[in-house]
Short mmCIF file of C-alpha atoms and ligand atoms in Angstrom, two decimals:
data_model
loop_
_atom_site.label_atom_id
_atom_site.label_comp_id
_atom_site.label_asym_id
_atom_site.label_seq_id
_atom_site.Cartn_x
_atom_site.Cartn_y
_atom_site.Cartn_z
CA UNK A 1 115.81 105.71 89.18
CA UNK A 2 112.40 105.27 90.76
CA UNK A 3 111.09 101.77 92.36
CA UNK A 4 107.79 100.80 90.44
CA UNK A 5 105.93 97.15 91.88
CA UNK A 6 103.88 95.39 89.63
CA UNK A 7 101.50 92.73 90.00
CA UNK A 8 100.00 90.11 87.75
CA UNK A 9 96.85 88.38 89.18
CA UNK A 10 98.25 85.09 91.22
CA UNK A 11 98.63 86.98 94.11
CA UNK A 12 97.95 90.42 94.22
CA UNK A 13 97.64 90.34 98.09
CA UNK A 14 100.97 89.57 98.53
CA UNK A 15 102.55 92.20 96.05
CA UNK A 16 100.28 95.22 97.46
CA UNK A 17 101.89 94.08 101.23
CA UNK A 18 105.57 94.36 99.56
CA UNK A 19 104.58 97.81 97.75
CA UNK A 20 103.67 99.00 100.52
CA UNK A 21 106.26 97.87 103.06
CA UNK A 22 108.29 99.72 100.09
CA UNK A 23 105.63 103.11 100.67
CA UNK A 24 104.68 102.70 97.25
CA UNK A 25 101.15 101.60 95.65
CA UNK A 26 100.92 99.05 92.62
CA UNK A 27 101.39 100.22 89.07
CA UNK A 28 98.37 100.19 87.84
CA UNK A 29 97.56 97.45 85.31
CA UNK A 30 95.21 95.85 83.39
CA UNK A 31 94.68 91.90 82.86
CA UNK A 32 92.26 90.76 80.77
CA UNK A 33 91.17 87.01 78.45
CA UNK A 34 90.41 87.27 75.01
CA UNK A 35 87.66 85.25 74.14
CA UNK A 36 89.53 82.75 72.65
CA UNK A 37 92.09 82.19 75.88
CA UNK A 38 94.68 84.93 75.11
CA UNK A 39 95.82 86.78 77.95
CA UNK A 40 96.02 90.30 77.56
CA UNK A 41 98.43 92.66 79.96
CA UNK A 42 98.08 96.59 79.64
CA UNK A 43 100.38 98.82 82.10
CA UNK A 44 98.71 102.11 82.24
CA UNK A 45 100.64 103.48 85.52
CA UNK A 46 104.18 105.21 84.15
CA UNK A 47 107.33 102.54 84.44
CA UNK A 48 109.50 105.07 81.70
CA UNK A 49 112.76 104.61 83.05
CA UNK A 50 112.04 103.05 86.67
CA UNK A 51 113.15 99.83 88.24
CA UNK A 52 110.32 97.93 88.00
CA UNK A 53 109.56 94.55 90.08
CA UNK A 54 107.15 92.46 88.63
CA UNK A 55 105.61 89.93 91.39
CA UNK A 56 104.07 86.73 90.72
CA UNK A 57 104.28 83.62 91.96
CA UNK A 58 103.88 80.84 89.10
CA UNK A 59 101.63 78.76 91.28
CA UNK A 60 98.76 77.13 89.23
CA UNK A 61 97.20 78.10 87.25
CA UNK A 62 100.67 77.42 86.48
CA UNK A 63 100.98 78.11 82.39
CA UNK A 64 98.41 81.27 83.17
CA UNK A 65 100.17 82.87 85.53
CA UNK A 66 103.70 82.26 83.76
CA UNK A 67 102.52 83.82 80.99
CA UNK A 68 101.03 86.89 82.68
CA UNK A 69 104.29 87.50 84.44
CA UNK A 70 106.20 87.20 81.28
CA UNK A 71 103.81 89.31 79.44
CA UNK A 72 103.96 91.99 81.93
CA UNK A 73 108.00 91.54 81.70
CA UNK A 74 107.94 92.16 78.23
CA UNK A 75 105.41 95.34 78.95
CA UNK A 76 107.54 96.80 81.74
CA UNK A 77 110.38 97.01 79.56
CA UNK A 78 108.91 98.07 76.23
CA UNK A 79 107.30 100.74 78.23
CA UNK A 80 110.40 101.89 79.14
CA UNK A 81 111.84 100.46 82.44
CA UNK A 82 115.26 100.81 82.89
CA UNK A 83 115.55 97.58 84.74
CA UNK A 84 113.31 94.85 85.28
CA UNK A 85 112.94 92.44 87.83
CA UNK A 86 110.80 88.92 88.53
CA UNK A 87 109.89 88.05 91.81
CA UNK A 88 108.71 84.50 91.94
CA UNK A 89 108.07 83.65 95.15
CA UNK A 90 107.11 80.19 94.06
CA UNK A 91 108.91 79.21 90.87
CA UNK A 92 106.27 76.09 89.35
CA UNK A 93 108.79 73.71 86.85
CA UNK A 94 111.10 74.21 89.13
CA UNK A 95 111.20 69.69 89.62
CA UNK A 96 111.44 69.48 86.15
CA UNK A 97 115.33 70.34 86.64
CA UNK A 98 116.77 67.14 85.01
CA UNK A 99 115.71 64.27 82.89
CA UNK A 100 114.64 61.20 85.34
CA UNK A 101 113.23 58.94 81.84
CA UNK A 102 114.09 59.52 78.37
CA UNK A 103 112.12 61.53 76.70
CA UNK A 104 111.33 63.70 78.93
CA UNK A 105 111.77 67.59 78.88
CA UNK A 106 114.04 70.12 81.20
CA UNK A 107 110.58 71.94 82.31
CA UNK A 108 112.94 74.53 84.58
CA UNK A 109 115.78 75.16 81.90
CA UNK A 110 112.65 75.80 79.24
CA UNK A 111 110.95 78.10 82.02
CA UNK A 112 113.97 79.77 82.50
CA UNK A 113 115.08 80.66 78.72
CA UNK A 114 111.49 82.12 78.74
CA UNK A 115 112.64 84.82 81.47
CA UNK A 116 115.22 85.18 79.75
CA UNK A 117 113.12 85.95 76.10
CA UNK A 118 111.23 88.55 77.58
CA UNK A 119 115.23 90.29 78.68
CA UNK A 120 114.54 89.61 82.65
CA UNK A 121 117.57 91.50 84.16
CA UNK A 122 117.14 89.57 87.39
CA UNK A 123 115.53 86.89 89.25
CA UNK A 124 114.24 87.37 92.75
CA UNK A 125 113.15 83.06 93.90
CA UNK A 126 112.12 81.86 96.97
CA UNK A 127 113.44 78.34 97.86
CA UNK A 128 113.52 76.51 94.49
CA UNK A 129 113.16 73.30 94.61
CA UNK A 130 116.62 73.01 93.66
CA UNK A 131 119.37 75.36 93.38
CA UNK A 132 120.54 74.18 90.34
CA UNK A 133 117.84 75.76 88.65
CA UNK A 134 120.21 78.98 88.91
CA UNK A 135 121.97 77.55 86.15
CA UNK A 136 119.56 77.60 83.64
CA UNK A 137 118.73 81.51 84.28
CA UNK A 138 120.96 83.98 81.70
CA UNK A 139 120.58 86.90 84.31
CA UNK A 140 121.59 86.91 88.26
CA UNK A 141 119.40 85.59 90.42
CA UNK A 142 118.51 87.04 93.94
CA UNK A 143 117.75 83.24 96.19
CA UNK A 144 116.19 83.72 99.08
CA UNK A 145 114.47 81.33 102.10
CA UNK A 146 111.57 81.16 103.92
CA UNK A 147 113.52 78.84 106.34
CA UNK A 148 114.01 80.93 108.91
CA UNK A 149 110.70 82.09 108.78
CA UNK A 150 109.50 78.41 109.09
CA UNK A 151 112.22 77.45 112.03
CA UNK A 152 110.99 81.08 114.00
CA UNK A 153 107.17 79.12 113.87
CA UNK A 154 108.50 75.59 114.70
CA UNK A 155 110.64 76.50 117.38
CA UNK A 156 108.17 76.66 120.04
CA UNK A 157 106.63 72.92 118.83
CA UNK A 158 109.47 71.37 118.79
CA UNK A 159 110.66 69.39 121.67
CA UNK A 160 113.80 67.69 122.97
CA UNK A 161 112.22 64.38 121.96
CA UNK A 162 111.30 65.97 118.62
CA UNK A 163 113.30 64.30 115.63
CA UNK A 164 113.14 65.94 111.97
CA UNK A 165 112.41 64.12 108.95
CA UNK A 166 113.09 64.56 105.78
CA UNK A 167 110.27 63.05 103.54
CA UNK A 168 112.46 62.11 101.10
CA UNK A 169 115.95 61.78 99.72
CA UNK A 170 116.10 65.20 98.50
CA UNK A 171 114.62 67.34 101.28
CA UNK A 172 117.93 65.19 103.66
CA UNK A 173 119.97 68.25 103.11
CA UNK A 174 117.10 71.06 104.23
CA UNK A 175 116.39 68.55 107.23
CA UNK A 176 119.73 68.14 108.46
CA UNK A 177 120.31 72.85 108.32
CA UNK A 178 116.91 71.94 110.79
CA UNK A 179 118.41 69.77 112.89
CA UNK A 180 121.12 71.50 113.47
CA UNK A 181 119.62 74.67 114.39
CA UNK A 182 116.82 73.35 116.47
CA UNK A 183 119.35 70.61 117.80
CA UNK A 184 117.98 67.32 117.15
CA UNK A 185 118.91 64.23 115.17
CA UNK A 186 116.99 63.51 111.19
CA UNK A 187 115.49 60.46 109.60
CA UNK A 188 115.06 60.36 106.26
CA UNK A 189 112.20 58.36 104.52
CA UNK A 190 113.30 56.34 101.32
CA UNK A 191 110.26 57.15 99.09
CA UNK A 192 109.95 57.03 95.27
CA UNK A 193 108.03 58.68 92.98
CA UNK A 194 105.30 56.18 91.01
CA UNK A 195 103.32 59.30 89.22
CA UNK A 196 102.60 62.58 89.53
CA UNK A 197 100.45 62.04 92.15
CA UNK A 198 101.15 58.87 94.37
CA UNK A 199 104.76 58.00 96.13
CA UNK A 200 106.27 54.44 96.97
CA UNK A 201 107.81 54.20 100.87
CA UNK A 202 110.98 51.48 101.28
CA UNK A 203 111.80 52.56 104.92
CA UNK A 204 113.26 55.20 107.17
CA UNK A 205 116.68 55.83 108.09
CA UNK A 206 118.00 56.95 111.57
CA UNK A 207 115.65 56.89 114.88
CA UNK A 208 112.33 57.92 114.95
CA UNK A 209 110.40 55.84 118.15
CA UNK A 210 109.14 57.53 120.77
CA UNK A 211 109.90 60.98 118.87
CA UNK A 212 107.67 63.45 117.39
CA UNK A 213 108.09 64.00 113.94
CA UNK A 214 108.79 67.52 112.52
CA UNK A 215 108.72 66.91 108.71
CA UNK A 216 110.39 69.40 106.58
CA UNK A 217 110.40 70.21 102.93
CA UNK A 218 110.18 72.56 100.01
CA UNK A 219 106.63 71.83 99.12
CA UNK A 220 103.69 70.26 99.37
CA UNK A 221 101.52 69.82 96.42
CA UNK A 222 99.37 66.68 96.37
CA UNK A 223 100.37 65.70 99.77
CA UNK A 224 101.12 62.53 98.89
CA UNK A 225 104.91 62.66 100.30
CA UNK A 226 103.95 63.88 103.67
CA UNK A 227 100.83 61.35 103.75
CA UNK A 228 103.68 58.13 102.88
CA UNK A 229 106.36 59.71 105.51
CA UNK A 230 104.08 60.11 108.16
CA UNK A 231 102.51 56.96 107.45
CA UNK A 232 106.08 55.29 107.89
CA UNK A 233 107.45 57.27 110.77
CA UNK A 234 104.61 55.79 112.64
CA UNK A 235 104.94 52.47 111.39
CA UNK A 236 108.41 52.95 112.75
CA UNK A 237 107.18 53.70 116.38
CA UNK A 238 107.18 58.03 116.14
CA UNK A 239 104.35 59.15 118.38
CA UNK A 240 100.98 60.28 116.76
CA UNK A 241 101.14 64.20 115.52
CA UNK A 242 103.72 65.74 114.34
CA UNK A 243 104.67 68.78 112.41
CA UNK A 244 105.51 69.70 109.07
CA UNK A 245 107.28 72.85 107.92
CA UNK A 246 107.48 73.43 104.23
CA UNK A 247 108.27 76.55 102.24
CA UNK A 248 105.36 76.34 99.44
CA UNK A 249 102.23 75.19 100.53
CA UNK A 250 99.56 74.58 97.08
CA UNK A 251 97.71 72.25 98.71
CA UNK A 252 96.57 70.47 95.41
CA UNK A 253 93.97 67.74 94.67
CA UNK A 254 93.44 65.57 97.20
CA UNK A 255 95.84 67.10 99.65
CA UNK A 256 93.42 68.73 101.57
CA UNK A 257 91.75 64.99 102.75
CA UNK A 258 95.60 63.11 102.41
CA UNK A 259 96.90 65.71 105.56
CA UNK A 260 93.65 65.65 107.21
CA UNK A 261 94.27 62.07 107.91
CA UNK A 262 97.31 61.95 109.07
CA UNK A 263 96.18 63.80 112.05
CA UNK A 264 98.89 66.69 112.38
CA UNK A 265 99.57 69.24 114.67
CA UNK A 266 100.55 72.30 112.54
CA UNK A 267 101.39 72.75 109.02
CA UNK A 268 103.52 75.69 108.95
CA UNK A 269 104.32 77.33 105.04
CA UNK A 270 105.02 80.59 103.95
CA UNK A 271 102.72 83.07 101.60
CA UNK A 272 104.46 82.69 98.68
CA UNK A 273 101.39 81.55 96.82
CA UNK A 274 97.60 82.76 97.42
CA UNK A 275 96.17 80.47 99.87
CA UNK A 276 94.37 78.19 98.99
CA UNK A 277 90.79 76.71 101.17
CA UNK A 278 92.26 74.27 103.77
CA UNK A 279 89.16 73.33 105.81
CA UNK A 280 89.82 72.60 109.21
CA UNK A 281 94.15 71.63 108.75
CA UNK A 282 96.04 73.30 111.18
CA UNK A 283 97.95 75.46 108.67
CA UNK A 284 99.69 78.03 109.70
CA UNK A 285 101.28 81.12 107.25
CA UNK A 286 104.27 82.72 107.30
CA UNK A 287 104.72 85.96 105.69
CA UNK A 288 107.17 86.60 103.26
CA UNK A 289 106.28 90.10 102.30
CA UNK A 290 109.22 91.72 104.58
CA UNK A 291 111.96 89.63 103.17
CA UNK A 292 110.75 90.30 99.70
CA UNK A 293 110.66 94.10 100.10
CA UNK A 294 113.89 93.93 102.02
CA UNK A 295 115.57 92.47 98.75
CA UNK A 296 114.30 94.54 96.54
CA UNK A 297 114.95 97.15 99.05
CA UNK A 298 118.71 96.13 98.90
CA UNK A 299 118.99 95.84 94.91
CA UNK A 300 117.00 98.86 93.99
CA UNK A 301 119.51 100.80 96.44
CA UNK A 302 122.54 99.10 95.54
CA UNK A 303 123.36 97.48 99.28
CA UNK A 304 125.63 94.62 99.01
CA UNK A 305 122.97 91.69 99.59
CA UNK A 306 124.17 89.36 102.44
CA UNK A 307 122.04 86.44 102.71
CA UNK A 308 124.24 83.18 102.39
CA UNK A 309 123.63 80.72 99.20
CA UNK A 310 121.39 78.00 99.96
CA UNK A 311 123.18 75.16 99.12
CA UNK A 312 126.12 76.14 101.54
C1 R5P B 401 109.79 66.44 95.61
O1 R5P B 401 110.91 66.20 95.25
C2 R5P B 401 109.44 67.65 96.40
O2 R5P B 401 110.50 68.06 97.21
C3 R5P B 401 108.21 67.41 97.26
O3 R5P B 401 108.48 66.36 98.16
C4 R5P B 401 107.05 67.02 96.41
O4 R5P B 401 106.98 67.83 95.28
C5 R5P B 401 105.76 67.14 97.16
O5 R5P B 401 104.73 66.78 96.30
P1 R5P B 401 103.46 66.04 96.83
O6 R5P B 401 102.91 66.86 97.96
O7 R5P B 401 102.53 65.96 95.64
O8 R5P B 401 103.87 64.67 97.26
#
């Protein structure tokens, strides 16, 4: 069976690097809007009885680009693919795994029955937001993390009087696989969520004076959680700086200005979504292209896949 990469337009950059870490060129394909907002997907490359990877990170524009990948899913297989397969290195709905007020929706479980529409026979995800989200998906899913990745660019800026934060109550877990690699103690910031957009702080937990901060998580969108947890590591005597480390890096609305003023270091993320204009932030890119074309590597030849599940 031959390997075939796709791309849909979110981040063509990223799937050319994997195709051709793989010695392979794109499929060709054509996007195009209709007039009235349809978009339109056209494979004309051959995919008749290949393995076919379609890449695209659902980064915004989020409903565009999820569309587009599931479009070119549903193209990839009707053109005759054998076997296809979704690389997402960001998966957007991801948060929207449970129901925090009635009347909400399960964004993730709807995202995933999508996939799962179009006859996805597996799932390659970078760091969802949580792994629970496997749960939702019908067909096997491939998890991998850009935590290593992010640890390999930390290491170096991290100090023995370095302390890692968690920004929240849910990144505790991915703070605490830090601090024990790197070897030093976590704080985690009690913050809830008022909107979309804006986060409450109600204190930190464990000791942060006199340490640098090196806050990890699995995003950043609007910056708002970072801008709150730096803002009360300080407060709580942390020295001025600091470091953050998170695997998707969209960089949304105001985050741009919110990071800017709390006067980091470095801002270390991986590639997993097309980046985005940063002005003068300190970010720093990590690139995910080998590890993606190393797992598809592995599944298009069959190798037993070794990388241990996330929420060990
Ligand atoms: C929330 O649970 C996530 O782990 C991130 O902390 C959050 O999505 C970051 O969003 P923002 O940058 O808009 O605060």
């Amino acid at each position: 069976m031959s390997l075939s990469i796709l791309a849909g337009s979110a981040h063509p950059a990223l799937a050319d690097a994997v195709a051709r870490r793989l010695g392979r060129s794109l499929v060709e394909n054509g996007l195009e809007r209709f007039p009235d907002g349809e978009v339109h997907v056209r494979i004309s490359g051959s995919v008749r009885g290949a393995d076919v990877y379609v890449v695209q990170p659902t980064s915004p524009p989020v409903e565009a680009n999820l569309i587009e990948l599931l479009l070119l899913a549903d193209a990839g297989r009707r053109a005759g693919a054998r076997r296809v397969t979704t690389v997402i290195p960001y998966f957007g709905y991801a948060r929207q795994d449970r129901r925090v007020h009635a009347g909400e929706a399960l964004g993730a479980r709807v995202v995933a029955d999508l996939l799962g529409a179009v006859h996805v026979d597996r799932v390659i995800a970078v760091d969802l937001h949580a792994a629970s989200v496997e749960g939702f998906l019908a067909m096997p899913l491939e998890h991998r993390s850009a935590v290593p990745l992010l640890l390999e660019a930390l290491r170096p800026l991290a100090g023995a009087e370095s302390v890692v934060v968690a920004p929240d109550l849910g990144a505790a877990k991915l703070a605490e696989r830090f601090g024990a690699i790197l070897g030093l103690p976590v704080a985690v910031v009690r913050k809830t969520r008022v909107s979309g957009s804006a986060v409450e702080v109600r204190g930190v937990s464990g000791e942060v004076r006199g340490r640098k901060p090196i806050l990890v998580d699995d995003m950043i969108s609007t910056g708002g959680t970072i801008e709150a947890a730096v803002r009360a590591v300080r407060a709580a005597g942390a020295r001025p700086g600091g470091v953050v480390a998170a695997s998707h890096g969209l960089f949304v609305g105001p985050a741009v200005e919110r990071l800017a003023a709390a006067g980091l270091e470095r801002i270390v993320v991986a590639n997993g979504v097309p980046p985005v204009a940063t002005g003068a932030l300190p970010v720093e890119r990590v690139d995910l292209a080998p590890l993606l074309a190393a797992t598809i590597e592995e599944l298009h030849s069959g190798e037993p896949v070794d990388d241990p599940p996330l929420s060990s």
